[in-house]
Coordinates of C-alpha atoms and ligand atoms in Angstrom, one line a residue:
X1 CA -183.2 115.0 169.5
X2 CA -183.4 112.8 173.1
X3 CA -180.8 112.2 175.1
X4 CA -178.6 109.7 173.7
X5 CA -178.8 106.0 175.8
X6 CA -176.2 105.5 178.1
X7 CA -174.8 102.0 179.2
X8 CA -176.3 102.7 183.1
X9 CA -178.7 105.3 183.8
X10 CA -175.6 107.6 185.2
X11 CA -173.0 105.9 183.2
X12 CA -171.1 107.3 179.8
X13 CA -173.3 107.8 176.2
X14 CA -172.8 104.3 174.8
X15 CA -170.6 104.4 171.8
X16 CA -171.5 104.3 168.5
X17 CA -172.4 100.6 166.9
X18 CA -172.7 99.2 163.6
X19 CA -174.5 96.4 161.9
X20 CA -172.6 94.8 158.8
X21 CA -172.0 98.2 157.1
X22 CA -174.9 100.3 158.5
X23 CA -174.4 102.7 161.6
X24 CA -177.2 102.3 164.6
X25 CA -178.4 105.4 165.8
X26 CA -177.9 105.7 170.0
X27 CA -181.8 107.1 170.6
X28 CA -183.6 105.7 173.1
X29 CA -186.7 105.6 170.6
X30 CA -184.7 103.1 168.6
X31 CA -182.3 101.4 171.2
X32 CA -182.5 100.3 174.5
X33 CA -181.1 97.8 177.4
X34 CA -181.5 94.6 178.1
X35 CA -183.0 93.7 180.9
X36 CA -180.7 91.3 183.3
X37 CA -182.6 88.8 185.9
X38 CA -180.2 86.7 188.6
X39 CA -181.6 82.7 189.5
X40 CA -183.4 83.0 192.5
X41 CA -185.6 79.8 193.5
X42 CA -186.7 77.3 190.3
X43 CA -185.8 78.4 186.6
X44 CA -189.5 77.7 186.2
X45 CA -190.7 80.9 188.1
X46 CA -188.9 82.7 185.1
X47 CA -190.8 81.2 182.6
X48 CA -193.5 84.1 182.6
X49 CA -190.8 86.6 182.2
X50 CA -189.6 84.2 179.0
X51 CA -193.1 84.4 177.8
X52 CA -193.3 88.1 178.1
X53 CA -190.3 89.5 176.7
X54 CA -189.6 86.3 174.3
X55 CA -186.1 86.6 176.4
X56 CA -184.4 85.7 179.0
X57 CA -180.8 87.6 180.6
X58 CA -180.1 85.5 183.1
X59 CA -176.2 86.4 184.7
X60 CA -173.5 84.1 186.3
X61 CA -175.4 81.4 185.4
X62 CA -172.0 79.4 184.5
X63 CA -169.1 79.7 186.6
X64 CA -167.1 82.6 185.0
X65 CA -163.6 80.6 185.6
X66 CA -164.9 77.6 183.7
X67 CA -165.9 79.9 180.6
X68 CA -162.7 81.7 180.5
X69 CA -160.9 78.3 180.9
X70 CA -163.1 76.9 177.6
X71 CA -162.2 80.6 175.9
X72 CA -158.4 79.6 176.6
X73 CA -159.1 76.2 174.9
X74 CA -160.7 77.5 172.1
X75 CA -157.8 80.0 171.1
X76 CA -155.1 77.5 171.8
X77 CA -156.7 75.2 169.3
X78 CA -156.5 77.8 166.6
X79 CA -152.8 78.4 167.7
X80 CA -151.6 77.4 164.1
X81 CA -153.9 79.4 161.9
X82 CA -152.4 82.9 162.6
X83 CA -155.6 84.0 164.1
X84 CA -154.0 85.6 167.7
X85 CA -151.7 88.5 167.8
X86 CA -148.5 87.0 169.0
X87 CA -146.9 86.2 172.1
X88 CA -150.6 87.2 173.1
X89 CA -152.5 85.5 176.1
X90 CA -154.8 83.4 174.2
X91 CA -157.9 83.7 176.7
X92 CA -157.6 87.3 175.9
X93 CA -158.2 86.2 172.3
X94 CA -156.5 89.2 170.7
X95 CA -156.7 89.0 167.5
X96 CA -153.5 89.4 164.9
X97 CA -154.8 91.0 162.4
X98 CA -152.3 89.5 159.9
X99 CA -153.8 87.0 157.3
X100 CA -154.9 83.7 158.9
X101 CA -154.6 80.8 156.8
X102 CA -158.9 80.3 156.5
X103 CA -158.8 76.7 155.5
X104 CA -156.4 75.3 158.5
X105 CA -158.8 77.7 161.1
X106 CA -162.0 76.7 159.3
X107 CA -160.7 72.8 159.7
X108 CA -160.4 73.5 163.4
X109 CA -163.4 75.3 164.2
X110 CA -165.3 72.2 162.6
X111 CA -163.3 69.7 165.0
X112 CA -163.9 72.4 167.8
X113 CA -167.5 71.6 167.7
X114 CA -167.3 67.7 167.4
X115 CA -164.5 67.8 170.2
X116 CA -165.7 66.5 173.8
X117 CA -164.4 70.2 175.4
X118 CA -167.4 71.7 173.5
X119 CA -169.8 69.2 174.4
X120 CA -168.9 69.3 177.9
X121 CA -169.1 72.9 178.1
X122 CA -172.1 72.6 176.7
X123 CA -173.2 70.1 178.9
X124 CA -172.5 71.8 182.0
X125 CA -174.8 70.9 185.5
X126 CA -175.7 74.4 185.7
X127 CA -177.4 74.6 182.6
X128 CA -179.3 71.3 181.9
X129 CA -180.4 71.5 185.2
X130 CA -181.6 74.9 184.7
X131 CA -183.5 73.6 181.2
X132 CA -184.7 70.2 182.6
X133 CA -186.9 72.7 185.3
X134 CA -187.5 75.6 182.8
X135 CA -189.0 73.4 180.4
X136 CA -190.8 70.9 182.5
X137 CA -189.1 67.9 181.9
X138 CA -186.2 66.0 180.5
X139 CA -184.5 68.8 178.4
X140 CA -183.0 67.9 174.8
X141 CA -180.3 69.5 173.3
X142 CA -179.7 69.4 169.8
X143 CA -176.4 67.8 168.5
X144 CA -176.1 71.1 166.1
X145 CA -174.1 73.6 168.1
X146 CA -172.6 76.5 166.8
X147 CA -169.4 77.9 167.7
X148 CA -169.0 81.7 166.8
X149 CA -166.2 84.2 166.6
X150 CA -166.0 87.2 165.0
X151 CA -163.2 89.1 164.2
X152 CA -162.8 93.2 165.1
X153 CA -163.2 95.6 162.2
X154 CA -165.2 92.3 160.6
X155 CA -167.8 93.4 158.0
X156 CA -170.4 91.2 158.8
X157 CA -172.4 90.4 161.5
X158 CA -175.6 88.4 162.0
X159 CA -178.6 90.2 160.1
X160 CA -182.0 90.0 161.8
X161 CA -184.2 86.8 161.8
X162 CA -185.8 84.4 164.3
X163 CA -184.6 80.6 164.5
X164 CA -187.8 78.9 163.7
X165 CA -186.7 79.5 159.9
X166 CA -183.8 77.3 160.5
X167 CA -186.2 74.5 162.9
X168 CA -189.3 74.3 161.4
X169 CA -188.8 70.3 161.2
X170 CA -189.8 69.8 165.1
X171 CA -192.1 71.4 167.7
X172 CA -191.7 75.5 168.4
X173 CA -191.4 74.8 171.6
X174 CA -187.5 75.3 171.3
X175 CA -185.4 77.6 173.5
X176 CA -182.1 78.7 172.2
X177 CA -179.2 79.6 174.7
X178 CA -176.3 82.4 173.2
X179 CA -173.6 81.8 175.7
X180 CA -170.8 84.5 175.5
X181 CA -167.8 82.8 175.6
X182 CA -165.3 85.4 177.6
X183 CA -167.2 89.2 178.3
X184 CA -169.0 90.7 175.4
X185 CA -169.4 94.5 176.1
X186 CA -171.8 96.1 173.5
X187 CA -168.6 97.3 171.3
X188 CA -167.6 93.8 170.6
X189 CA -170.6 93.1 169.0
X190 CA -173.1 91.1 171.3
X191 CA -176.5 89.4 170.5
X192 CA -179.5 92.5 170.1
X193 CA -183.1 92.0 170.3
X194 CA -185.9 93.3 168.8
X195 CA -188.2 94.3 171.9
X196 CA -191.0 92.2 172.1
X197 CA -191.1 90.8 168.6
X198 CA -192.0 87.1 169.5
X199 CA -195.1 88.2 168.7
X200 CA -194.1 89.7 164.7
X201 CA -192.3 86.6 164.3
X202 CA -194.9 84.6 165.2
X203 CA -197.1 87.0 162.8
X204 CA -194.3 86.2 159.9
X205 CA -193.9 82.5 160.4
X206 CA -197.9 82.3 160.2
X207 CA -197.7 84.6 157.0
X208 CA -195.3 82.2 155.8
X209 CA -197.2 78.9 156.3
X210 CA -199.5 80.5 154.3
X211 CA -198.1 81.3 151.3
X212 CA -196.1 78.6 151.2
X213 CA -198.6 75.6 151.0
X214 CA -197.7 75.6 147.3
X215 CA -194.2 74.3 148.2
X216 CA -193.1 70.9 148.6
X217 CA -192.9 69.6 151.8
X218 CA -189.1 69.4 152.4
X219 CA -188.8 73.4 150.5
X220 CA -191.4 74.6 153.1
X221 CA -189.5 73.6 155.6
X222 CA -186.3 75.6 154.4
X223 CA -185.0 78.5 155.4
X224 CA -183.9 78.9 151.4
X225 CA -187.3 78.5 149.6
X226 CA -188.2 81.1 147.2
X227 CA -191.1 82.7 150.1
X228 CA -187.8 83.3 152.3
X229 CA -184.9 86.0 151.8
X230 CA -181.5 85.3 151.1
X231 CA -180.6 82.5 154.0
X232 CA -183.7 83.2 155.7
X233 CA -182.5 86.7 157.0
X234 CA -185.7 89.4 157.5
X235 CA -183.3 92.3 156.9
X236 CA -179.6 93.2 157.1
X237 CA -180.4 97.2 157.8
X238 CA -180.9 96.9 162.0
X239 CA -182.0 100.8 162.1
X240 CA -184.7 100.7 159.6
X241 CA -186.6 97.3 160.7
X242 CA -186.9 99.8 164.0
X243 CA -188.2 102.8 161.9
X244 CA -190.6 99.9 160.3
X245 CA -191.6 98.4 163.4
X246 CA -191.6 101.4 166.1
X247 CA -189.1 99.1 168.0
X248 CA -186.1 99.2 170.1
X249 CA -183.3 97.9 169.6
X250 CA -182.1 95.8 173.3
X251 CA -178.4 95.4 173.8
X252 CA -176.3 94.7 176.4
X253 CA -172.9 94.7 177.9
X254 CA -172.5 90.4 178.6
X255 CA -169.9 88.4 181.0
X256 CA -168.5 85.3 181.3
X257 CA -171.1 83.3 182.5
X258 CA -173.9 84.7 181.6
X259 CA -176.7 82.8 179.5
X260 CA -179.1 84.9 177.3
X261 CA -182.5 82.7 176.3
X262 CA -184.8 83.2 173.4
X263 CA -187.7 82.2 171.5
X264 CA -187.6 80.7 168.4
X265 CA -189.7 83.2 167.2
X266 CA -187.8 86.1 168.8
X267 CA -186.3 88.7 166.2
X268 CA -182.8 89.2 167.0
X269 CA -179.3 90.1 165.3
X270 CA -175.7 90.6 166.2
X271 CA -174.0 93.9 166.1
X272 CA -169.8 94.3 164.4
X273 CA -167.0 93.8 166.7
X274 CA -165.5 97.3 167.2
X275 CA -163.4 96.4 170.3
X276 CA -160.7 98.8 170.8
X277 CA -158.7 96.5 172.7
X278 CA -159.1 94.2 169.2
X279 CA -160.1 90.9 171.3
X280 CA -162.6 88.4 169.2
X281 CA -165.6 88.0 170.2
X282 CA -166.5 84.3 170.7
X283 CA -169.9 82.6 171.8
X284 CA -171.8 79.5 171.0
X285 CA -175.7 79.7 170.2
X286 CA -177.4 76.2 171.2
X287 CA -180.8 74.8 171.5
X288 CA -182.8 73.2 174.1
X289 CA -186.4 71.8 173.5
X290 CA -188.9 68.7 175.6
X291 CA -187.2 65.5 174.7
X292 CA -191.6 64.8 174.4
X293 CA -191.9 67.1 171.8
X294 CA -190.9 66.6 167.9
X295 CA -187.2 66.8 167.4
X296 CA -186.4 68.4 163.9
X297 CA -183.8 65.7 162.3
X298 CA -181.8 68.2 160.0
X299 CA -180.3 69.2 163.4
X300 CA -179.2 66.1 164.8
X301 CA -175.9 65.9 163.1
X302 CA -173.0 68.1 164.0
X303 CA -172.6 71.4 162.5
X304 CA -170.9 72.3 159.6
X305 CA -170.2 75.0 157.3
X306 CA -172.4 73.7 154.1
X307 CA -175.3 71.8 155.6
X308 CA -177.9 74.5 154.9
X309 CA -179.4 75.6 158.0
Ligands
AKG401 O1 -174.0 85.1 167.6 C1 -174.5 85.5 166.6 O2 -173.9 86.3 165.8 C2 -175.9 85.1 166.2 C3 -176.5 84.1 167.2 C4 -177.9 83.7 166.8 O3 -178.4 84.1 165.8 C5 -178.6 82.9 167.8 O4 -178.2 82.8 168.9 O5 -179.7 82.5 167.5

């Protein structure tokens, strides 16, 4: 057996994580770090490192103080729903544990992501700026944003796909952002990637195409067509899509004010929240594309929980 990974080269063996229900094993054959990159000169020069990897780990992209400030703002909005331990610090976002009353905190996370807080964080200078250069022009983002938090000791967490299942309306020229919302260290469950599967996602989505000229028109471009699995996941078991594939998994320990950039046809996957400390983990995952290019309509109406995509 190799040396188990550790978080830095010299630093501790990184602790044991989980996907839904199924443990990852810490090998370096099957898991490995992300790599980070710091803005220096024009976001275009990092283009070819986006092409490459089919990511981009770009750190302090966003001021950190604004991020915790939005993380405050977040958890004081859900004040009412039992979700924070109390008399807690809620940009700690510690997380009660008792039973939260779901339909009052499911009613606020939908008014969370219509409220102008959201879209101005989302809006920041930093990072349209940053697009409008990386992709060569005015930069687009779609209205559908998605707020995320995830509780510690949760079962689930996001199985394995690529986003063009849930976009293939408009041009693949899309970029997504996953912007961790407060720090994400790899035990509260951060965003993983599939080293260098752009290019197998690429390889499924042409598969797809394929078989699924028999299809209607609008079911070919769902996520939920008979071709696709159950809500257009590839797998749910993280440890054996990289027996399957002879891949690594990449994770990483993220900050506040960090920005992680994918493909759309980049395979990736959250891991559980097993924070010790018991904070939530909370992040938004947007998307950026060329105003130029096709927009896909489905995703230019706010997010919410039923609208299939
Ligand atoms: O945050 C998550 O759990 C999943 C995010 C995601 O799938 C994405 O950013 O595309």
């Amino acid at each position: 057996m190799p040396e188990p990974l550790r978080r830095r080269p010299d630093g501790e063996v990184l602790p044991r994580l989980r996907a839904g229900s199924v443990a990852l094993d810490n090998d370096p054959r099957r898991m490995g770090l992300l790599t980070p990159r710091v803005l220096v000169g024009k976001p275009s020069s990092l283009r070819e490192t986006f092409e490459a990897n089919g990511y981009l780990w770009l750190k302090g992209l966003i001021d950190r103080a604004e991020v915790l400030e939005f993380r405050r703002h977040v958890f004081q909005a859900f004040a009412d729903t039992g979700l924070l331990a109390p008399n807690s610090d809620p940009v700690d976002g510690v997380a009660s544990g008792a039973d939260r009353a779901e339909d009052v905190a499911r009613r606020r996370l939908m008014e969370l992501v219509r409220s102008a807080a959201f879209e101005a964080f989302c809006l920041n200078p930093g990072l349209w700026r940053f697009m409008d250069d990386f992709l060569g022009g005015l930069s687009y983002l779609h209205k559908r944003k998605l707020l995320r938090h995830t509780l510690p000791g949760q079962n689930f967490s996001t199985p394995a796909h690529y986003d063009l299942v849930y976009l293939r309306g408009g041009t693949d020229r899309l970029v997504t952002a996953w912007i961790p919302i407060g720090d994400v260290p790899v035990e509260m469950g951060g965003l993983v990637y599939l080293e260098g599967s752009h290019a197998l996602g690429r390889r499924m989505e042409s598969e797809f195409r394929v078989a699924s000229g028999d299809l209607p028109a609008e079911e070919r471009t769902s996520a939920y067509n008979r071709h696709m699995q159950e809500g257009g996941w590839i797998s749910k078991d993280l440890p054996d899509m990289a027996e399957r594939f002879n891949a690594r998994w990449l994770i990483a320990d993220y900050e506040a004010g960090d920005v992680v950039l994918h493909s759309p046809y980049m395979i990736h996957a959250a891991t559980a929240n097993d924070d010790p400390a018991g904070r939530i983990r909370l992040s938004t995952d947007i998307r950026y594309q060329n105003v130029r290019d096709e927009i896909d309509a489905r995703w230019a109406n706010h997010w919410s929980l039923d609208d299939m995509l």
